[in-house]
Amino acid sequence: MSISRNGQIIFSKAWGMADLERNVSLTTNSILEAGSIAKQFTAAIILLLEQQGKLSLDDNVRKYIPELPDYRTPITLRQMLHHTSGVREWSDLVDLTGWSRGQKFYTNEDVLEIITHQKHLNNKPGDEFLYSNSNYVLFTIIVQRLSGLTLPAFTQRYIFESAGMTHTQWRDDPNRIVPNRAIAYSKPGTGFETDMPNECVYGPGALLTTTEDLLKWSNFYQSGKLGTSSLLSKQIKTEPLNNGVMNTYAAGLFIKKVMGWDNISHDGATASYRAYLETFPDLHLSIALLSNTSQFNIDNVASMIRKIFVPDKTRKLVKTQVSIHLPKAYLNSLAGMYVSERNRSTFQLSVKNDTLMLDNYLPLISASENIFKSDNFLLDIKGTKGLYIPFSPNDTIPFMKVLPVNLSEKDCSFYSGKYFSEETNSSTTVQHDSSRLMIHLTADKAYQLIPTYQDAFKINELDCDVQFIKSSQHKVSTMKFYFWKARGIEFKKLK
């Protein structure tokens, strides 16, 4: 943990172990991965290239990567920067091959190959903020094609050296020895296990650094030193979606209000590394956190630090929301399965102790007969239809109630068969086992398809929904997968 004020480090300390096998303690010079904090560096390089006259943010990405499909509507670099491009998340796509991220050694070239095979986007470019690491992998390809330098080489020349970040590099060479690197650990049971990134994908992540170097970067760009003339205004500039609603994601940075103050931040997670970097510009305060275990609740620690250093301007404005009492019979009438009309994802409402519960774990506050709230969103339910309204980024997503189904053995046979996807270049087999329907991605990797509504299922382990599409002859022709960040991936049923 390192904290700076007015560009000077006022606190820096490390706790715990960097290497359990060799009994090495963690220090402030230990090298850890910063996860998606890396995106602000990749975004900064794109802005530098624009300043150098080598690209425009309003250029069509196919100008630089012509092998991408023509989706009949241009995708601009600006939309990629702000995660509104609609390009599918590559890590969700490889889940469907049976070789998830970390189980196969993927490279940026592999990711490009995967993206070029996608027939559809998640959404019309500019319509939605939908976070996708694919955008920032594509940026690394653009940087190299335009500058002749790899992203790591470009960053070293134009950022790391200028900002004095002597302990920072990219994980672009899996064979490179990294002195003082801390090993990442998970704790699935009673003991710790090594959980390191097994890939060579960089740009959206893979930044190796220290908390003190991250503070050097914050001070560097926020004092206007990035670029021949300051690029700060472009780094923190947010832009509206097509519907006019402001998107809070700038150039690899979230721009929001925290405790009533302007806040610039990003978090990160790769394997079991965790990271957080935030700045309160008006307070000239920056906080950097890195951890080499997923056991560490980095959000809670950041919140505790804020309570020490940041005066809460919203305290008098916050009113505790109290649930109004609603008849149990009415709450029970709301219980059931619902499906998003945008991405086909499903959620379950149930009743426990006179409280409406989301997916059996999150209690919702009854603000009115139709409005049910959590800390991050509200549900507006009227009969069998409703709206899901997240608070940040602000959005309105319609959903509807669906009837549950019970599978018979005959039903299972209807969906069974072999399917192939040109988008993932992989095949999968659906088989029925008694009254259960199983999907086999590989010979030794199978998941249960849990029915949600007519012709639709959920795979809990992959956190995705599956929909079977019927032909005009009322036979299954296609199976589609819907992840939060990769929608409608098609697998055609083979004859």
Coordinates of C-alpha atoms in Angstrom, one line a residue:
M1 CA 0.0 0.0 0.0
S2 CA 1.3 3.5 -0.9
I3 CA -0.4 6.8 -0.5
S4 CA 0.7 10.2 -1.9
R5 CA -0.4 13.7 -1.3
N6 CA 0.7 16.7 -3.4
G7 CA 2.9 14.4 -5.4
Q8 CA 4.8 13.2 -2.3
I9 CA 4.6 9.7 -0.8
I10 CA 3.3 10.0 2.7
F11 CA 2.8 6.3 3.5
S12 CA 4.2 3.1 1.9
K13 CA 4.3 -0.3 3.5
A14 CA 4.0 -4.0 2.7
W15 CA 2.7 -6.9 4.7
G16 CA 2.7 -10.7 4.2
M17 CA 4.7 -13.0 2.0
A18 CA 5.9 -12.7 -1.6
D19 CA 7.0 -16.4 -1.9
L20 CA 5.7 -19.1 0.4
E21 CA 8.0 -21.8 -1.0
R22 CA 11.1 -19.8 -0.3
N23 CA 9.9 -17.9 2.7
V24 CA 10.4 -14.4 1.2
S25 CA 8.5 -11.5 2.7
L26 CA 6.6 -9.0 0.6
T27 CA 8.3 -5.5 0.4
T28 CA 7.4 -2.2 -1.2
N29 CA 9.9 -3.2 -4.0
S30 CA 8.1 -6.5 -4.7
I31 CA 6.8 -6.7 -8.3
L32 CA 3.1 -7.6 -8.6
E33 CA 0.6 -7.6 -11.4
A34 CA -1.8 -4.7 -11.7
G35 CA -4.6 -6.3 -13.7
S36 CA -6.8 -3.9 -15.7
I37 CA -5.0 -0.9 -14.3
A38 CA -2.8 -1.6 -17.3
K39 CA -5.6 -0.2 -19.6
Q40 CA -4.8 3.4 -18.7
F41 CA -1.3 2.9 -20.0
T42 CA -2.4 1.3 -23.2
A43 CA -5.0 4.1 -23.7
A44 CA -2.3 6.7 -23.0
I45 CA -0.2 5.2 -25.8
I46 CA -3.1 5.5 -28.2
L47 CA -3.5 9.2 -27.2
L48 CA 0.2 9.7 -27.8
L49 CA -0.1 8.2 -31.3
E50 CA -3.0 10.6 -32.0
Q51 CA -0.9 13.5 -30.8
Q52 CA 1.9 12.4 -33.1
G53 CA -0.5 12.4 -36.1
K54 CA -0.4 8.7 -36.7
L55 CA -4.1 8.0 -36.0
S56 CA -7.4 9.7 -35.1
L57 CA -9.7 8.4 -32.4
D58 CA -12.5 8.7 -35.0
D59 CA -10.8 6.3 -37.4
N60 CA -12.5 3.0 -38.2
V61 CA -10.5 0.2 -36.6
R62 CA -10.5 -1.7 -39.9
K63 CA -8.2 1.0 -41.3
Y64 CA -5.5 -0.5 -39.1
I65 CA -6.8 -4.1 -38.7
P66 CA -8.5 -4.8 -42.1
E67 CA -8.9 -8.5 -41.3
L68 CA -11.6 -7.7 -38.8
P69 CA -15.1 -8.4 -40.1
D70 CA -17.2 -5.7 -41.7
Y71 CA -20.2 -5.4 -39.4
R72 CA -22.0 -2.9 -41.7
T73 CA -21.4 -0.1 -39.1
P74 CA -18.0 1.3 -38.3
I75 CA -16.2 0.7 -35.0
T76 CA -14.1 3.7 -34.1
L77 CA -11.0 3.7 -31.9
R78 CA -12.8 6.1 -29.6
Q79 CA -15.6 3.6 -29.0
M80 CA -13.0 0.9 -28.2
L81 CA -11.3 3.3 -25.8
H82 CA -14.5 3.8 -23.9
H83 CA -15.7 0.1 -24.1
T84 CA -18.7 1.0 -26.3
S85 CA -17.6 -0.8 -29.5
G86 CA -19.6 -4.0 -29.0
V87 CA -16.6 -6.3 -29.6
R88 CA -17.1 -9.5 -27.8
E89 CA -14.9 -10.4 -24.7
W90 CA -12.3 -12.9 -25.9
S91 CA -12.0 -14.8 -22.6
D92 CA -15.7 -15.7 -22.7
L93 CA -15.3 -17.0 -26.3
V94 CA -12.4 -19.4 -25.3
D95 CA -14.5 -20.8 -22.5
L96 CA -16.6 -22.4 -25.1
T97 CA -13.6 -24.3 -26.6
G98 CA -13.1 -26.1 -23.4
W99 CA -9.7 -24.3 -23.0
S100 CA -10.5 -21.4 -20.7
R101 CA -8.1 -18.6 -20.0
G102 CA -5.2 -19.9 -17.9
Q103 CA -5.7 -23.5 -19.1
K104 CA -4.1 -22.8 -22.5
F105 CA -1.2 -20.4 -23.2
Y106 CA -2.9 -17.6 -25.3
T107 CA -1.1 -14.7 -27.0
N108 CA -2.3 -11.4 -28.5
E109 CA -2.1 -13.0 -31.9
D110 CA -4.4 -15.8 -30.7
V111 CA -6.9 -13.2 -29.4
L112 CA -6.8 -11.4 -32.8
E113 CA -7.5 -14.7 -34.6
I114 CA -10.5 -15.3 -32.3
I115 CA -11.9 -11.8 -32.7
T116 CA -11.6 -11.9 -36.5
H117 CA -14.0 -15.0 -36.6
Q118 CA -16.8 -13.2 -34.8
K119 CA -19.8 -12.8 -37.0
H120 CA -21.7 -10.4 -34.8
L121 CA -21.2 -7.6 -32.2
N122 CA -22.7 -7.5 -28.7
N123 CA -24.4 -4.2 -29.6
K124 CA -24.5 -1.4 -32.1
P125 CA -21.3 0.6 -31.5
G126 CA -21.9 3.5 -29.1
D127 CA -25.2 2.1 -27.8
E128 CA -23.8 0.6 -24.5
F129 CA -20.9 0.5 -22.2
L130 CA -19.9 -3.1 -22.1
Y131 CA -16.4 -3.8 -20.8
S132 CA -14.3 -6.0 -23.1
N133 CA -10.6 -6.8 -22.8
S134 CA -10.7 -7.4 -26.6
N135 CA -10.7 -3.7 -27.3
Y136 CA -7.3 -3.2 -25.6
V137 CA -5.7 -6.3 -27.2
L138 CA -6.6 -4.8 -30.6
F139 CA -4.9 -1.6 -29.5
T140 CA -1.6 -3.4 -29.0
I141 CA -1.8 -4.7 -32.6
I142 CA -2.5 -1.1 -33.8
V143 CA 0.5 0.3 -31.8
Q144 CA 2.9 -2.2 -33.3
R145 CA 1.6 -1.7 -36.9
L146 CA 1.8 2.1 -36.7
S147 CA 4.9 2.7 -34.7
G148 CA 7.0 -0.4 -35.5
L149 CA 7.4 -0.8 -31.7
T150 CA 5.8 -3.3 -29.5
L151 CA 3.5 -1.8 -26.8
P152 CA 6.1 -2.6 -24.1
A153 CA 8.9 -0.9 -26.1
F154 CA 6.7 2.2 -26.8
T155 CA 5.6 2.4 -23.2
Q156 CA 9.1 2.1 -21.9
R157 CA 10.3 5.0 -24.2
Y158 CA 7.4 7.4 -23.7
I159 CA 6.1 6.7 -20.2
F160 CA 8.1 4.5 -17.9
E161 CA 11.4 6.3 -18.4
S162 CA 9.8 9.8 -18.4
A163 CA 7.8 9.0 -15.2
G164 CA 10.7 7.4 -13.4
M165 CA 8.9 4.1 -13.2
T166 CA 12.1 2.0 -12.7
H167 CA 10.3 -1.1 -11.3
T168 CA 7.6 -1.4 -14.0
Q169 CA 7.5 -3.6 -17.1
W170 CA 5.0 -5.7 -19.1
R171 CA 4.6 -9.5 -18.9
D172 CA 5.2 -9.9 -22.7
D173 CA 7.9 -12.6 -22.4
P174 CA 6.9 -15.6 -20.3
N175 CA 10.6 -16.7 -20.1
R176 CA 12.0 -13.5 -18.8
I177 CA 13.3 -13.5 -15.2
V178 CA 11.6 -10.8 -13.2
P179 CA 13.6 -10.1 -10.0
N180 CA 11.6 -9.5 -6.8
R181 CA 8.4 -10.8 -8.4
A182 CA 5.8 -11.9 -5.9
I183 CA 4.0 -15.2 -6.5
A184 CA 0.1 -15.0 -6.6
Y185 CA -1.9 -17.4 -4.4
S186 CA -5.5 -18.5 -4.1
K187 CA -6.9 -20.3 -1.1
P188 CA -9.6 -22.7 -2.4
G189 CA -9.6 -24.8 0.8
T190 CA -7.6 -24.7 4.0
G191 CA -4.3 -23.9 2.4
F192 CA -2.8 -21.6 -0.3
E193 CA -2.2 -22.7 -3.8
T194 CA -0.1 -21.0 -6.6
D195 CA -2.4 -19.2 -9.0
M196 CA -0.3 -17.3 -11.6
P197 CA -1.3 -16.0 -15.1
N198 CA -0.7 -18.6 -17.7
E199 CA -0.8 -16.5 -20.9
C200 CA 1.1 -13.9 -22.9
V201 CA -1.8 -11.5 -23.5
Y202 CA -1.0 -7.9 -22.6
G203 CA -2.5 -4.5 -23.2
P204 CA -5.7 -5.0 -21.2
G205 CA -3.6 -6.4 -18.3
A206 CA -0.2 -7.9 -17.6
L207 CA 1.5 -4.8 -16.1
L208 CA 4.2 -5.7 -13.6
T209 CA 4.7 -2.9 -11.1
T210 CA 4.9 -1.6 -7.5
T211 CA 2.5 0.7 -5.6
E212 CA 5.1 3.4 -5.5
D213 CA 5.6 3.3 -9.3
L214 CA 1.8 3.5 -9.8
L215 CA 1.8 6.7 -7.7
K216 CA 4.7 8.1 -9.9
W217 CA 2.5 7.5 -12.9
S218 CA -0.6 9.2 -11.3
N219 CA 1.5 12.3 -10.4
F220 CA 3.1 12.2 -13.9
Y221 CA 0.0 12.4 -16.0
Q222 CA -2.1 14.4 -13.6
S223 CA 0.6 17.1 -13.5
G224 CA 0.3 17.4 -17.3
K225 CA 3.6 15.7 -18.2
L226 CA 2.2 13.1 -20.6
G227 CA 2.7 14.2 -24.2
T228 CA 4.4 17.1 -25.8
S229 CA 1.4 19.1 -24.6
S230 CA -0.7 17.7 -21.8
L231 CA -3.0 14.9 -22.7
L232 CA -4.8 15.0 -19.3
S233 CA -8.0 16.5 -20.6
K234 CA -8.3 13.7 -23.1
Q235 CA -7.4 11.0 -20.6
I236 CA -10.3 11.9 -18.3
K237 CA -12.8 12.9 -20.9
T238 CA -16.0 11.0 -20.9
E239 CA -18.5 10.9 -23.7
P240 CA -22.2 10.2 -24.1
L241 CA -23.7 7.0 -25.5
N242 CA -25.8 7.1 -28.6
N243 CA -28.9 7.8 -26.4
G244 CA -27.2 10.8 -24.8
V245 CA -26.6 9.1 -21.4
M246 CA -23.0 9.9 -20.2
N247 CA -20.6 7.0 -20.1
T248 CA -18.3 7.2 -17.1
Y249 CA -15.4 5.3 -18.6
A250 CA -12.7 7.6 -20.1
A251 CA -9.3 6.5 -21.5
G252 CA -8.8 3.4 -19.4
L253 CA -10.1 5.3 -16.3
F254 CA -13.4 5.4 -14.5
I255 CA -14.5 9.0 -13.8
K256 CA -17.0 9.3 -11.0
K257 CA -18.0 10.9 -7.7
V258 CA -16.8 9.2 -4.4
M259 CA -17.9 10.7 -1.1
G260 CA -18.9 13.8 -3.0
W261 CA -15.4 14.3 -4.6
D262 CA -14.2 13.9 -8.2
N263 CA -12.5 10.5 -8.4
I264 CA -10.3 8.9 -11.1
S265 CA -9.9 5.1 -10.6
H266 CA -9.5 1.6 -11.9
D267 CA -9.2 -1.8 -10.3
G268 CA -7.6 -4.9 -11.5
A269 CA -7.6 -8.7 -11.2
T270 CA -5.5 -11.3 -13.0
A271 CA -5.3 -14.9 -11.7
S272 CA -5.0 -14.2 -7.9
Y273 CA -3.4 -10.8 -8.2
R274 CA -5.6 -7.8 -7.1
A275 CA -5.0 -4.1 -7.6
Y276 CA -6.6 -0.7 -7.1
L277 CA -5.4 2.8 -8.0
E278 CA -7.4 6.0 -7.4
T279 CA -7.0 9.7 -7.2
F280 CA -9.0 12.5 -5.7
P281 CA -7.7 15.4 -7.9
D282 CA -9.2 18.2 -5.7
L283 CA -7.5 16.7 -2.6
H284 CA -4.2 15.9 -4.5
L285 CA -4.5 12.5 -2.9
S286 CA -3.7 9.1 -4.6
I287 CA -4.0 5.6 -3.2
A288 CA -2.3 2.5 -4.7
L289 CA -3.0 -1.0 -3.6
L290 CA -1.5 -4.3 -4.8
S291 CA -2.1 -7.8 -3.5
N292 CA -0.7 -11.3 -4.5
T293 CA -3.7 -13.2 -3.1
S294 CA -7.4 -13.2 -4.1
Q295 CA -8.2 -13.6 -0.3
F296 CA -7.4 -9.9 0.1
N297 CA -10.6 -7.7 -0.1
I298 CA -9.0 -4.8 -1.8
D299 CA -12.3 -2.8 -2.0
N300 CA -12.8 -2.9 1.8
V301 CA -9.2 -1.7 2.4
A302 CA -9.6 1.2 -0.1
S303 CA -12.9 2.2 1.7
M304 CA -11.1 2.2 5.1
I305 CA -8.3 4.4 3.7
R306 CA -10.8 6.8 2.3
K307 CA -12.5 7.2 5.7
I308 CA -9.1 8.3 7.1
F309 CA -8.1 10.7 4.4
V310 CA -11.2 11.9 2.6
P311 CA -13.8 14.1 4.2
D312 CA -17.3 12.7 3.4
K313 CA -19.3 15.5 1.8
T314 CA -22.3 13.2 1.3
R315 CA -22.8 12.1 4.9
K316 CA -25.6 14.5 5.6
L317 CA -27.2 13.8 2.3
V318 CA -27.4 10.0 2.7
K319 CA -30.7 8.7 4.2
T320 CA -31.0 5.1 5.3
Q321 CA -33.5 3.4 3.0
V322 CA -36.1 1.4 4.9
S323 CA -38.2 -1.3 3.3
I324 CA -41.9 -0.7 3.3
H325 CA -44.0 -3.7 4.3
L326 CA -45.6 -5.5 1.4
P327 CA -48.0 -8.4 1.8
K328 CA -46.3 -11.8 1.5
A329 CA -48.9 -13.0 -1.0
Y330 CA -47.9 -10.0 -3.3
L331 CA -44.2 -10.8 -2.9
N332 CA -44.8 -14.4 -3.7
S333 CA -46.6 -13.3 -6.9
L334 CA -43.3 -11.7 -8.0
A335 CA -41.2 -14.8 -7.4
G336 CA -40.0 -16.7 -10.4
M337 CA -37.6 -16.6 -13.3
Y338 CA -37.0 -13.5 -15.4
V339 CA -35.0 -12.9 -18.6
S340 CA -33.3 -9.8 -19.9
E341 CA -34.7 -8.8 -23.3
R342 CA -31.2 -7.4 -24.2
N343 CA -28.8 -10.2 -23.5
R344 CA -31.1 -13.2 -22.6
S345 CA -29.4 -13.5 -19.2
T346 CA -31.7 -14.8 -16.4
F347 CA -32.2 -14.1 -12.7
Q348 CA -34.4 -15.6 -10.1
L349 CA -36.6 -13.8 -7.5
S350 CA -37.7 -15.6 -4.4
V351 CA -39.1 -14.7 -1.0
K352 CA -37.3 -15.2 2.3
N353 CA -38.5 -13.7 5.7
D354 CA -40.9 -11.4 3.9
T355 CA -38.0 -10.0 1.7
L356 CA -37.6 -10.3 -2.0
M357 CA -34.3 -12.1 -2.8
L358 CA -32.3 -11.9 -6.0
D359 CA -30.8 -15.3 -7.0
N360 CA -31.4 -16.6 -3.4
Y361 CA -28.6 -14.4 -1.9
L362 CA -29.2 -10.7 -2.3
P363 CA -32.0 -9.1 -0.3
L364 CA -33.8 -6.2 -2.1
I365 CA -35.3 -3.2 -0.3
S366 CA -38.9 -2.6 -1.0
A367 CA -39.0 1.1 -1.8
S368 CA -42.6 0.9 -3.1
E369 CA -45.0 -1.6 -4.5
N370 CA -43.0 -1.7 -7.8
I371 CA -39.5 -0.5 -6.9
F372 CA -36.9 -2.9 -5.3
K373 CA -33.4 -1.6 -4.6
S374 CA -29.9 -2.8 -3.9
D375 CA -26.8 -0.7 -3.4
N376 CA -26.0 -0.8 -7.2
F377 CA -29.3 -1.1 -9.0
L378 CA -33.1 -1.1 -8.8
L379 CA -35.8 -3.3 -10.3
D380 CA -39.0 -1.6 -11.4
I381 CA -41.6 -4.5 -11.7
K382 CA -45.1 -4.1 -13.1
G383 CA -46.8 -7.4 -13.6
T384 CA -44.8 -9.8 -15.7
K385 CA -42.5 -7.0 -17.1
G386 CA -40.0 -4.7 -15.6
L387 CA -36.8 -2.7 -15.9
Y388 CA -33.4 -3.3 -14.5
I389 CA -31.7 0.1 -13.8
P390 CA -28.0 0.0 -12.7
F391 CA -26.8 3.2 -11.1
S392 CA -23.4 3.3 -12.7
P393 CA -23.2 3.3 -15.6
N394 CA -26.8 4.5 -15.8
D395 CA -28.9 2.3 -18.0
T396 CA -32.4 0.9 -18.5
I397 CA -32.7 -2.8 -19.4
P398 CA -36.1 -4.4 -19.9
F399 CA -36.9 -7.9 -18.6
M400 CA -39.9 -10.2 -18.5
K401 CA -41.1 -13.0 -16.4
V402 CA -40.9 -16.5 -18.0
L403 CA -42.6 -19.8 -17.2
P404 CA -40.5 -22.5 -15.6
V405 CA -40.1 -25.8 -17.4
N406 CA -39.5 -29.4 -16.3
L407 CA -37.5 -31.6 -18.6
S408 CA -38.6 -35.0 -19.6
E409 CA -36.3 -37.6 -21.2
K410 CA -38.1 -36.9 -24.5
D411 CA -37.3 -33.2 -24.1
C412 CA -33.6 -34.0 -23.5
S413 CA -33.4 -36.1 -26.6
F414 CA -34.9 -33.2 -28.6
Y415 CA -31.8 -31.0 -27.8
S416 CA -29.2 -33.8 -27.9
G417 CA -26.6 -33.8 -30.7
K418 CA -23.3 -32.5 -31.9
Y419 CA -22.9 -28.7 -32.6
F420 CA -20.1 -26.7 -34.3
S421 CA -19.2 -23.0 -34.1
E422 CA -17.3 -21.2 -36.8
E423 CA -16.9 -18.3 -34.3
T424 CA -14.9 -20.4 -31.8
N425 CA -13.7 -23.1 -34.3
S426 CA -14.9 -25.7 -31.8
S427 CA -17.5 -28.4 -31.4
T428 CA -19.6 -29.5 -28.5
T429 CA -21.9 -32.4 -27.7
V430 CA -25.2 -32.2 -25.9
Q431 CA -26.3 -35.5 -24.3
H432 CA -29.0 -36.5 -21.9
D433 CA -28.3 -38.5 -18.8
S434 CA -31.5 -39.7 -17.3
S435 CA -33.4 -36.4 -16.7
R436 CA -30.3 -34.3 -16.9
L437 CA -29.0 -32.5 -20.0
M438 CA -25.2 -32.3 -20.2
I439 CA -23.0 -30.3 -22.5
H440 CA -19.5 -31.7 -23.3
L441 CA -17.0 -29.1 -24.4
T442 CA -14.1 -31.6 -24.3
A443 CA -13.9 -35.3 -23.6
D444 CA -13.3 -34.6 -19.9
K445 CA -15.2 -31.3 -19.4
A446 CA -18.9 -31.5 -19.1
Y447 CA -21.5 -29.1 -17.5
Q448 CA -25.2 -29.5 -16.7
L449 CA -27.6 -27.5 -18.7
I450 CA -30.1 -26.3 -16.0
P451 CA -33.5 -25.4 -17.6
T452 CA -34.7 -21.8 -17.0
Y453 CA -37.6 -21.4 -19.5
Q454 CA -38.8 -22.8 -22.8
D455 CA -35.7 -23.9 -24.9
A456 CA -33.4 -22.0 -22.6
F457 CA -30.8 -23.2 -20.0
K458 CA -28.1 -21.9 -17.7
I459 CA -24.6 -23.2 -17.1
N460 CA -23.7 -22.1 -13.6
E461 CA -20.0 -22.9 -13.9
L462 CA -19.5 -20.7 -16.9
D463 CA -22.1 -18.0 -15.8
C464 CA -23.8 -18.1 -19.1
D465 CA -27.2 -18.7 -20.6
V466 CA -28.0 -21.0 -23.5
Q467 CA -30.9 -20.8 -25.9
F468 CA -31.8 -23.4 -28.5
I469 CA -33.3 -22.1 -31.8
K470 CA -35.8 -24.1 -33.8
S471 CA -36.1 -24.3 -37.6
S472 CA -39.3 -24.0 -39.5
Q473 CA -39.6 -27.8 -39.2
H474 CA -39.6 -27.3 -35.4
K475 CA -36.3 -29.0 -35.0
V476 CA -33.3 -27.6 -33.2
S477 CA -31.0 -25.9 -35.7
T478 CA -28.8 -23.6 -33.5
M479 CA -27.6 -23.3 -30.0
K480 CA -26.6 -19.8 -28.8
F481 CA -24.6 -18.8 -25.8
Y482 CA -25.0 -15.6 -23.9
F483 CA -22.4 -14.3 -21.5
W484 CA -22.6 -10.8 -20.0
K485 CA -19.8 -9.6 -22.3
A486 CA -20.2 -11.9 -25.2
R487 CA -23.7 -12.4 -26.6
G488 CA -25.3 -14.8 -29.1
I489 CA -22.3 -17.0 -30.0
E490 CA -23.7 -19.5 -32.5
F491 CA -23.2 -23.3 -32.6
K492 CA -24.9 -24.9 -35.5
K493 CA -26.4 -28.4 -35.0
L494 CA -24.7 -30.9 -37.3
K495 CA -26.8 -33.3 -39.3

